[in-house]
Each structure stands twice: as C-alpha cells, then as structure tokens.
mmCIF file of C-alpha atoms and ligand atoms in Angstrom:
data_model
loop_
_atom_site.group_PDB
_atom_site.id
_atom_site.type_symbol
_atom_site.label_atom_id
_atom_site.label_comp_id
_atom_site.label_asym_id
_atom_site.label_seq_id
_atom_site.Cartn_x
_atom_site.Cartn_y
_atom_site.Cartn_z
ATOM 1 C CA MET A 1 0.051 0.035 0.011
ATOM 2 C CA SER A 2 1.129 3.426 -0.824
ATOM 3 C CA VAL A 3 2.188 5.823 1.944
ATOM 4 C CA VAL A 4 2.745 9.094 -0.060
ATOM 5 C CA SER A 5 -0.148 10.499 -2.336
ATOM 6 C CA TYR A 6 0.166 13.262 -4.964
ATOM 7 C CA LYS A 7 -2.532 15.412 -6.382
ATOM 8 C CA GLN A 8 -2.502 18.551 -8.474
ATOM 9 C CA GLU A 9 -4.798 21.540 -8.411
ATOM 10 C CA ASN A 10 -4.061 23.890 -11.281
ATOM 11 C CA PHE A 11 -0.452 24.825 -10.855
ATOM 12 C CA ILE A 12 -0.201 23.624 -7.270
ATOM 13 C CA GLY A 13 1.144 19.986 -6.530
ATOM 14 C CA ILE A 14 0.131 18.603 -3.135
ATOM 15 C CA VAL A 15 2.324 15.768 -1.624
ATOM 16 C CA THR A 16 0.728 14.055 1.432
ATOM 17 C CA ILE A 17 2.461 11.541 3.721
ATOM 18 C CA GLU A 18 -0.252 8.869 4.422
ATOM 19 C CA ARG A 19 0.698 6.838 7.570
ATOM 20 C CA PRO A 20 -1.774 7.901 10.108
ATOM 21 C CA GLU A 21 -1.520 4.817 12.225
ATOM 22 C CA ALA A 22 2.108 5.885 12.973
ATOM 23 C CA LEU A 23 1.434 9.633 12.891
ATOM 24 C CA ASN A 24 3.126 9.746 9.621
ATOM 25 C CA ALA A 25 6.450 8.633 10.896
ATOM 26 C CA LEU A 26 9.209 8.303 8.283
ATOM 27 C CA ASN A 27 10.095 4.829 7.488
ATOM 28 C CA SER A 28 12.054 3.577 4.599
ATOM 29 C CA GLN A 29 9.048 3.228 2.519
ATOM 30 C CA VAL A 30 7.881 6.796 3.229
ATOM 31 C CA LEU A 31 11.403 8.056 2.348
ATOM 32 C CA ASP A 32 11.456 6.014 -0.969
ATOM 33 C CA GLU A 33 8.004 7.151 -1.986
ATOM 34 C CA LEU A 34 8.822 10.854 -1.101
ATOM 35 C CA GLY A 35 11.874 10.689 -3.383
ATOM 36 C CA SER A 36 10.047 9.015 -6.227
ATOM 37 C CA THR A 37 6.914 11.315 -5.843
ATOM 38 C CA PHE A 38 9.122 14.546 -6.088
ATOM 39 C CA ALA A 39 11.018 12.925 -8.995
ATOM 40 C CA SER A 40 7.822 12.494 -10.935
ATOM 41 C CA ILE A 41 6.314 15.993 -10.468
ATOM 42 C CA ASN A 42 5.998 17.686 -13.857
ATOM 43 C CA LEU A 43 8.010 20.771 -13.827
ATOM 44 C CA GLU A 44 6.230 22.149 -16.937
ATOM 45 C CA THR A 45 2.728 22.077 -15.291
ATOM 46 C CA THR A 46 3.621 22.601 -11.647
ATOM 47 C CA ARG A 47 4.692 25.917 -10.054
ATOM 48 C CA VAL A 48 4.623 25.287 -6.371
ATOM 49 C CA VAL A 49 4.549 22.194 -4.179
ATOM 50 C CA LEU A 50 2.723 21.672 -0.766
ATOM 51 C CA LEU A 51 4.082 19.040 1.555
ATOM 52 C CA THR A 52 1.850 17.960 4.318
ATOM 53 C CA GLY A 53 0.744 15.043 6.541
ATOM 54 C CA SER A 54 -2.634 13.126 6.450
ATOM 55 C CA GLY A 55 -5.075 13.781 9.217
ATOM 56 C CA THR A 56 -5.254 16.603 11.816
ATOM 57 C CA LYS A 57 -2.952 15.307 14.449
ATOM 58 C CA SER A 58 0.450 14.992 12.880
ATOM 59 C CA PHE A 59 2.587 16.396 10.066
ATOM 60 C CA VAL A 60 5.359 13.847 10.716
ATOM 61 C CA ALA A 61 6.075 12.544 14.280
ATOM 62 C CA GLY A 62 9.655 11.741 13.421
ATOM 63 C CA ALA A 63 11.669 8.947 11.842
ATOM 64 C CA ASP A 64 10.222 5.573 12.543
ATOM 65 C CA ILE A 65 11.472 4.650 15.957
ATOM 66 C CA ALA A 66 10.527 0.893 15.581
ATOM 67 C CA GLU A 67 12.526 0.660 12.348
ATOM 68 C CA MET A 68 15.523 2.458 13.884
ATOM 69 C CA SER A 69 15.476 0.596 17.201
ATOM 70 C CA THR A 70 17.537 -2.388 16.068
ATOM 71 C CA LEU A 71 20.043 -0.599 13.586
ATOM 72 C CA ASN A 72 23.705 -0.966 14.191
ATOM 73 C CA SER A 73 26.153 1.904 13.490
ATOM 74 C CA ASP A 74 26.637 1.199 9.790
ATOM 75 C CA GLU A 75 22.829 0.750 9.307
ATOM 76 C CA GLY A 76 22.079 3.941 11.287
ATOM 77 C CA THR A 77 24.592 5.882 8.910
ATOM 78 C CA LYS A 78 22.847 4.387 5.845
ATOM 79 C CA PHE A 79 19.389 5.365 7.128
ATOM 80 C CA GLY A 80 20.735 8.865 7.759
ATOM 81 C CA TYR A 81 22.110 8.888 4.255
ATOM 82 C CA LYS A 82 18.793 7.763 2.890
ATOM 83 C CA GLY A 83 16.868 10.501 4.597
ATOM 84 C CA ASN A 84 19.415 13.198 3.855
ATOM 85 C CA GLU A 85 19.409 12.286 0.110
ATOM 86 C CA VAL A 86 15.681 12.734 -0.122
ATOM 87 C CA PHE A 87 15.481 15.988 2.066
ATOM 88 C CA ARG A 88 18.350 17.598 0.017
ATOM 89 C CA LYS A 89 16.246 16.722 -3.101
ATOM 90 C CA ILE A 90 13.395 18.604 -1.633
ATOM 91 C CA GLU A 91 15.563 21.550 -0.580
ATOM 92 C CA THR A 92 17.060 21.835 -4.006
ATOM 93 C CA PHE A 93 13.880 20.929 -5.861
ATOM 94 C CA PRO A 94 13.577 23.456 -8.781
ATOM 95 C CA LEU A 95 10.140 24.525 -7.584
ATOM 96 C CA PRO A 96 9.272 26.214 -4.215
ATOM 97 C CA VAL A 97 8.086 23.703 -1.627
ATOM 98 C CA ILE A 98 6.071 24.862 1.342
ATOM 99 C CA ALA A 99 5.666 22.599 4.473
ATOM 100 C CA VAL A 100 2.045 22.685 5.477
ATOM 101 C CA ILE A 101 2.453 21.475 9.117
ATOM 102 C CA ASN A 102 -0.852 20.063 10.428
ATOM 103 C CA GLY A 103 0.202 18.829 13.894
ATOM 104 C CA PHE A 104 3.394 17.214 15.362
ATOM 105 C CA ALA A 105 6.677 18.062 13.500
ATOM 106 C CA LEU A 106 8.977 16.111 15.660
ATOM 107 C CA GLY A 107 12.567 14.919 15.078
ATOM 108 C CA GLY A 108 12.593 13.913 11.325
ATOM 109 C CA GLY A 109 9.281 15.701 10.904
ATOM 110 C CA CYS A 110 10.861 18.987 11.985
ATOM 111 C CA GLU A 111 13.795 18.303 9.813
ATOM 112 C CA LEU A 112 11.588 17.511 6.774
ATOM 113 C CA ALA A 113 9.784 20.776 7.339
ATOM 114 C CA MET A 114 13.138 22.558 7.477
ATOM 115 C CA SER A 115 14.133 21.223 4.088
ATOM 116 C CA CYS A 116 11.239 22.999 2.596
ATOM 117 C CA ASP A 117 11.422 26.568 1.413
ATOM 118 C CA PHE A 118 9.300 27.894 4.374
ATOM 119 C CA ARG A 119 6.749 26.538 6.790
ATOM 120 C CA ILE A 120 3.218 27.397 7.745
ATOM 121 C CA CYS A 121 1.367 25.490 10.543
ATOM 122 C CA SER A 122 -1.855 24.945 12.361
ATOM 123 C CA GLU A 123 -2.476 26.133 15.916
ATOM 124 C CA ASN A 124 -2.073 22.606 17.165
ATOM 125 C CA ALA A 125 1.421 22.093 15.704
ATOM 126 C CA ILE A 126 4.155 20.948 17.990
ATOM 127 C CA PHE A 127 7.877 21.234 17.004
ATOM 128 C CA GLY A 128 10.897 19.759 18.561
ATOM 129 C CA GLN A 129 14.125 17.661 18.143
ATOM 130 C CA PRO A 130 13.519 14.956 20.725
ATOM 131 C CA GLU A 131 16.499 12.795 19.479
ATOM 132 C CA VAL A 132 18.935 13.197 22.521
ATOM 133 C CA GLY A 133 16.171 11.869 24.600
ATOM 134 C CA LEU A 134 16.296 8.615 22.570
ATOM 135 C CA GLY A 135 20.036 8.309 22.501
ATOM 136 C CA ILE A 136 20.709 9.717 19.208
ATOM 137 C CA THR A 137 21.523 13.127 17.444
ATOM 138 C CA PRO A 138 19.156 14.504 14.823
ATOM 139 C CA GLY A 139 20.149 12.640 11.638
ATOM 140 C CA PHE A 140 18.283 14.216 8.790
ATOM 141 C CA GLY A 141 19.959 17.530 8.867
ATOM 142 C CA GLY A 142 18.523 19.034 12.096
ATOM 143 C CA THR A 143 21.806 20.101 13.705
ATOM 144 C CA GLN A 144 22.621 22.011 10.527
ATOM 145 C CA ARG A 145 19.236 23.531 9.281
ATOM 146 C CA LEU A 146 17.832 24.532 12.652
ATOM 147 C CA ALA A 147 20.887 26.577 13.456
ATOM 148 C CA ARG A 148 20.824 28.340 10.024
ATOM 149 C CA LEU A 149 17.115 29.027 10.387
ATOM 150 C CA ILE A 150 16.725 30.143 14.036
ATOM 151 C CA GLY A 151 20.382 30.980 15.102
ATOM 152 C CA LEU A 152 22.878 29.076 16.976
ATOM 153 C CA GLY A 153 21.792 29.656 20.612
ATOM 154 C CA LYS A 154 18.181 28.783 20.165
ATOM 155 C CA ALA A 155 18.878 25.801 18.093
ATOM 156 C CA LYS A 156 21.391 24.443 20.603
ATOM 157 C CA GLU A 157 18.904 25.005 23.342
ATOM 158 C CA LEU A 158 16.137 23.112 21.552
ATOM 159 C CA ILE A 159 18.381 20.320 20.459
ATOM 160 C CA TYR A 160 20.145 19.765 23.822
ATOM 161 C CA THR A 161 17.044 20.042 25.885
ATOM 162 C CA ALA A 162 14.822 17.964 23.486
ATOM 163 C CA ASN A 163 12.048 20.447 24.377
ATOM 164 C CA ASN A 164 8.942 20.656 22.340
ATOM 165 C CA ILE A 165 7.520 24.129 21.388
ATOM 166 C CA LYS A 166 4.091 25.195 20.354
ATOM 167 C CA ALA A 167 3.006 26.852 17.163
ATOM 168 C CA ASN A 168 3.026 30.410 18.623
ATOM 169 C CA VAL A 169 6.660 29.930 19.840
ATOM 170 C CA ALA A 170 7.719 28.607 16.534
ATOM 171 C CA LEU A 171 6.216 31.685 14.913
ATOM 172 C CA ASP A 172 8.093 33.955 17.413
ATOM 173 C CA ILE A 173 11.390 32.376 16.566
ATOM 174 C CA GLY A 174 10.880 32.348 12.889
ATOM 175 C CA LEU A 175 10.652 28.543 12.397
ATOM 176 C CA VAL A 176 7.279 29.257 10.716
ATOM 177 C CA ASN A 177 5.937 32.025 8.770
ATOM 178 C CA TYR A 178 2.181 31.928 9.790
ATOM 179 C CA VAL A 179 -0.030 29.987 12.138
ATOM 180 C CA TYR A 180 -3.673 29.204 11.184
ATOM 181 C CA PRO A 181 -6.615 27.366 12.696
ATOM 182 C CA GLN A 182 -6.536 23.735 11.539
ATOM 183 C CA GLU A 183 -9.681 24.032 9.478
ATOM 184 C CA ASN A 184 -8.258 27.051 7.498
ATOM 185 C CA LEU A 185 -4.590 25.603 7.140
ATOM 186 C CA MET A 186 -4.951 23.992 3.616
ATOM 187 C CA ALA A 187 -7.050 26.898 2.198
ATOM 188 C CA GLU A 188 -4.389 29.436 3.326
ATOM 189 C CA ALA A 189 -1.696 27.172 1.998
ATOM 190 C CA MET A 190 -3.446 27.236 -1.366
ATOM 191 C CA LYS A 191 -3.828 30.934 -1.305
ATOM 192 C CA LEU A 192 -0.068 31.460 -0.610
ATOM 193 C CA ALA A 193 0.874 28.933 -3.251
ATOM 194 C CA GLY A 194 -1.580 30.649 -5.732
ATOM 195 C CA LYS A 195 0.105 33.906 -5.242
ATOM 196 C CA ILE A 196 3.491 32.349 -6.023
ATOM 197 C CA ALA A 197 2.130 30.498 -9.015
ATOM 198 C CA LYS A 198 0.942 33.781 -10.503
ATOM 199 C CA ASN A 199 4.441 35.098 -10.798
ATOM 200 C CA ALA A 200 6.791 34.303 -13.599
ATOM 201 C CA PRO A 201 7.957 30.690 -12.973
ATOM 202 C CA PHE A 202 11.338 31.053 -14.287
ATOM 203 C CA ALA A 203 12.017 33.966 -12.087
ATOM 204 C CA VAL A 204 10.645 32.230 -9.009
ATOM 205 C CA ARG A 205 12.809 29.270 -9.643
ATOM 206 C CA ALA A 206 15.912 31.506 -10.298
ATOM 207 C CA CYS A 207 15.184 33.264 -6.922
ATOM 208 C CA LYS A 208 15.114 29.959 -5.043
ATOM 209 C CA LYS A 209 18.388 28.877 -6.631
ATOM 210 C CA ALA A 210 20.050 32.318 -6.001
ATOM 211 C CA ILE A 211 18.962 32.296 -2.328
ATOM 212 C CA ASN A 212 19.881 28.616 -1.772
ATOM 213 C CA GLU A 213 23.373 28.722 -3.427
ATOM 214 C CA GLY A 214 24.245 32.268 -2.284
ATOM 215 C CA ILE A 215 23.606 31.625 1.341
ATOM 216 C CA ASN A 216 26.386 29.035 1.421
ATOM 217 C CA VAL A 217 29.166 31.185 -0.101
ATOM 218 C CA ASP A 218 30.879 34.590 0.608
ATOM 219 C CA ILE A 219 29.014 37.645 -0.498
ATOM 220 C CA ASP A 220 31.149 38.330 -3.643
ATOM 221 C CA ARG A 221 30.449 34.876 -5.076
ATOM 222 C CA ALA A 222 26.869 35.133 -3.922
ATOM 223 C CA ILE A 223 26.358 38.328 -5.929
ATOM 224 C CA ILE A 224 27.824 36.608 -9.048
ATOM 225 C CA ILE A 225 25.322 33.922 -8.652
ATOM 226 C CA GLU A 226 22.447 36.246 -8.543
ATOM 227 C CA GLN A 227 23.973 38.363 -11.436
ATOM 228 C CA LYS A 228 23.962 35.326 -13.749
ATOM 229 C CA LEU A 229 20.462 34.181 -12.803
ATOM 230 C CA PHE A 230 19.170 37.729 -13.180
ATOM 231 C CA GLY A 231 20.817 37.848 -16.678
ATOM 232 C CA SER A 232 19.231 34.605 -17.576
ATOM 233 C CA CYS A 233 15.644 36.010 -17.044
ATOM 234 C CA PHE A 234 16.145 38.254 -20.028
ATOM 235 C CA ALA A 235 16.218 35.367 -22.347
ATOM 236 C CA THR A 236 12.652 34.431 -21.330
ATOM 237 C CA GLU A 237 9.442 35.428 -23.013
ATOM 238 C CA ASP A 238 7.926 36.006 -19.542
ATOM 239 C CA GLN A 239 10.317 38.840 -18.849
ATOM 240 C CA LYS A 240 9.269 40.667 -22.072
ATOM 241 C CA VAL A 241 5.565 40.015 -21.440
ATOM 242 C CA GLY A 242 5.838 41.167 -17.732
ATOM 243 C CA MET A 243 7.692 44.389 -18.521
ATOM 244 C CA LYS A 244 5.620 45.125 -21.479
ATOM 245 C CA ALA A 245 2.525 44.805 -19.455
ATOM 246 C CA PHE A 246 3.762 47.253 -16.796
ATOM 247 C CA LEU A 247 4.648 49.843 -19.466
ATOM 248 C CA ASP A 248 1.281 49.331 -21.128
ATOM 249 C CA LYS A 249 -0.418 49.513 -17.781
ATOM 250 C CA VAL A 250 -2.036 46.042 -18.314
ATOM 251 C CA LYS A 251 -2.845 44.190 -15.093
ATOM 252 C CA GLY A 252 -3.142 40.414 -14.476
ATOM 253 C CA VAL A 253 -0.439 39.019 -16.802
ATOM 254 C CA GLU A 254 -0.653 35.362 -17.267
ATOM 255 C CA TYR A 255 2.845 34.031 -17.447
ATOM 256 C CA LYS A 256 3.401 30.992 -19.654
ATOM 257 C CA ASN A 257 6.586 29.670 -18.088
ATOM 258 C CA LYS A 258 8.564 30.418 -21.435
HETATM 259 N N1 CO8 B 301 8.002 6.250 14.999
HETATM 260 C C1 CO8 B 301 7.259 5.130 15.026
HETATM 261 N N2 CO8 B 301 5.980 5.171 15.463
HETATM 262 C C2 CO8 B 301 5.415 6.233 16.009
HETATM 263 C C3 CO8 B 301 6.280 7.522 16.082
HETATM 264 C C4 CO8 B 301 7.546 7.432 15.429
HETATM 265 N N3 CO8 B 301 8.406 8.459 15.449
HETATM 266 N N4 CO8 B 301 5.541 8.354 16.618
HETATM 267 C C5 CO8 B 301 4.354 7.888 16.943
HETATM 268 N N5 CO8 B 301 4.247 6.586 16.547
HETATM 269 C C6 CO8 B 301 3.206 5.595 16.645
HETATM 270 C C7 CO8 B 301 2.999 5.186 18.119
HETATM 271 O O1 CO8 B 301 3.980 4.147 18.396
HETATM 272 C C8 CO8 B 301 1.582 4.722 18.173
HETATM 273 O O2 CO8 B 301 1.525 3.538 17.702
HETATM 274 P P1 CO8 B 301 0.642 2.283 18.288
HETATM 275 O O3 CO8 B 301 -0.828 2.977 18.202
HETATM 276 O O4 CO8 B 301 0.871 1.098 17.312
HETATM 277 O O5 CO8 B 301 0.989 2.222 19.687
HETATM 278 C C9 CO8 B 301 0.947 5.621 17.187
HETATM 279 O O6 CO8 B 301 1.985 6.241 16.421
HETATM 280 C C10 CO8 B 301 0.221 6.766 17.935
HETATM 281 O O7 CO8 B 301 1.193 7.468 18.750
HETATM 282 P P2 CO8 B 301 0.847 7.636 20.297
HETATM 283 O O8 CO8 B 301 -0.078 6.730 20.738
HETATM 284 O O9 CO8 B 301 2.250 7.810 20.992
HETATM 285 O O10 CO8 B 301 0.121 9.102 20.290
HETATM 286 P P3 CO8 B 301 0.075 10.177 21.408
HETATM 287 O O11 CO8 B 301 -0.886 11.282 20.916
HETATM 288 O O12 CO8 B 301 -0.084 9.620 22.672
HETATM 289 O O13 CO8 B 301 1.519 10.845 21.346
HETATM 290 C C11 CO8 B 301 3.494 11.842 20.290
HETATM 291 C C12 CO8 B 301 1.948 11.628 20.272
HETATM 292 C C13 CO8 B 301 3.814 12.867 21.435
HETATM 293 C C14 CO8 B 301 3.963 12.395 19.055
HETATM 294 C C15 CO8 B 301 4.276 10.499 20.526
HETATM 295 O O14 CO8 B 301 3.715 9.515 19.521
HETATM 296 C C16 CO8 B 301 5.741 10.514 20.417
HETATM 297 O O15 CO8 B 301 6.344 11.002 21.329
HETATM 298 N N6 CO8 B 301 6.200 10.035 19.145
HETATM 299 C C17 CO8 B 301 7.582 10.055 18.972
HETATM 300 C C18 CO8 B 301 8.257 11.431 18.643
HETATM 301 C C19 CO8 B 301 9.712 11.414 18.528
HETATM 302 O O16 CO8 B 301 10.400 11.035 19.417
HETATM 303 N N7 CO8 B 301 10.070 11.629 17.351
HETATM 304 C C20 CO8 B 301 11.566 11.657 16.985
HETATM 305 C C21 CO8 B 301 12.075 10.294 16.463
HETATM 306 S S1 CO8 B 301 13.681 10.285 16.264
HETATM 307 C C22 CO8 B 301 14.019 11.004 14.837
HETATM 308 O O17 CO8 B 301 13.075 11.516 14.153
HETATM 309 C C23 CO8 B 301 15.314 11.024 14.249
HETATM 310 C C24 CO8 B 301 15.425 11.631 12.864
HETATM 311 C C25 CO8 B 301 16.783 11.346 12.210
HETATM 312 C C26 CO8 B 301 16.981 9.944 12.007
HETATM 313 C C27 CO8 B 301 18.307 9.674 11.526
HETATM 314 C C28 CO8 B 301 18.562 8.108 11.348
HETATM 315 C C29 CO8 B 301 19.941 7.784 11.323
#
C-alpha cells in the first residue's frame, strides 16, 4: 500500500504523507516514496508544491523509531544517508516547496519541514528535536538547518534539551511564517501557493536557486550567482511580457513559463 499521495490543483502540487497509524512517521518506504513522488512532478505544469501529512494530528512525528531501534552503527549511517538524500532533493527541488504542518513536527518531521522553502502550520502544531532523549542526534539535517534558520543559541537549546515548542513559539522564533486554525490551514496554503504561482515561474525558480546557493558562499560569489540568474531571465518570453504589461499599464499578466 502506498504511503505518499500526490494530487495537482491547477499549478499547485500537493504531496501528502499517509501513514496516520504511526502519525506519519518516516520509515524507509515513506522516504523512498517521497523521493519518487518529487522525481515524478511535472516541472512544466507545476509551479509550487505543498508538503503535508494526513489527518489533523500530525505532520510527521519523526523517523520511525520501531525501524531504527535495532540498527547498528553502519545501518544507522545508511538510514541517515537515505533521509538526507531525499531531504536535499526537496531543498534543492527546482520549484518552491512549502511545508504545511498540520500537527506534530518532531525529530525527522521538523527536519523534513526545514528542508522546505518555508513553513506554515496549524495552531495545534508542535515542534521539537527529541533525539537526544532517544540516545541519538538529529540525523536528517536538524543540527545544521535549525541553527541556520533560527540561530545557534536557540537551536542548541532546543536540540540539547529536547524540548517541544508550540506553534506560537515557532512563529516567534521564525521557524514558521504563519499559524492558522487547523480548518483553514490548507485553504491558506493554497492561497499562498496561488500567489507564488501567478508570478513568472522562471524568475521564481531562479530566486530559489540564487537564495539557496548564495547563502552558502561569501557575498562576492553570492552576488555573481544572482547576477547570472538575473541575466538569464532576460532570455525568457515571460520577462518581455511582464515588463511590456507594466509599461502598457495592463494588469493580471498570465505567465506562460517560457
Ligand atoms: N516512530 C514510530 N511510530 C510512532 C512514532 C515514531 N516516530 N511516533 C508515533 N508513533 C506511533 C506510536 O507508536 C503509536 O503506535 P501504536 O498505536 O501502534 O502504539 C501511534 O503512532 C500513535 O502514537 P501515540 O499513541 O504515542 O500518540 P500520542 O498522541 O499519545 O503521542 C507523540 C503523540 C507525542 C507524537 C508520541 O507519539 C511521540 O512522542 N512520538 C515520537 C516522537 C519522537 O520522538 N520523534 C523523533 C523520532 S527520532 C527522529 O526523528 C530522528 C530523525 C533522524 C533519524 C536519522 C537516522 C539515522
């Protein structure tokens, strides 16, 4: 039985992890299916991807503890590699990916959310890196991405204490961008994705690439990354259409991704 589903509404792709009996915990099957689902997304017809969990209780309650419990050191390293490979694919996916967090985002769940471009959540969402309480470190990028996202001090506190935090705290520390009542979460996610999907797709993708690649190098190299991507936009039809519409005072341009 499949544990990841995909549907598409207009330009928006929705990836849902469907393992409610284990609060959508990440076992090998989920990781494999996440990888293959993202790989199968049509980059011509899709402009934004939403990633969520099934139900109203949990986004992802972590990596699967039952599967991990008997691993030896080599197997643990391999499992970490498997997760990291998929998460990095999501982080570097050509389209924006928004984590739509509908409940628990613990351990690997918080790490999965952090591999997305940004995060929105429901009021009942709970975040945390409980790994040290289980005798392990975060293994799907948590020690690296959390510090980059919310700063070293707060990341170290959360990881060392294994404390969980509520949605309003996650909002305060910049881990999520917005908090909504559960019943409005998906509609708000669709609204946000719709706004992104209206913009010139090539330009949006180039922005993601520029931000992601630039953040990891010094400012001189980062500026060159932007410069090249900026230049490449002028080879697109959408740039001509967008600028002409502004000059002609025409509103509501429909970009063609060309
Ligand atoms: N793995 C496997 N099963 C899980 C997990 C999980 N992470 N989380 C929940 N489940 C299962 C439960 O075992 C339970 O199954 P069953 O009904 O068969 O007993 C079912 O989901 C429902 O869970 P609960 O009954 O516990 O539900 P509660 O509402 O009482 O509690 C909690 C919800 C608080 C979320 C609780 O389930 C919990 O604490 N879960 C574990 C959270 C956690 O510690 N997550 C981190 C795991 S470690 C990790 O993610 C490391 C990532 C990097 C790995 C790198 C590998 C090298």
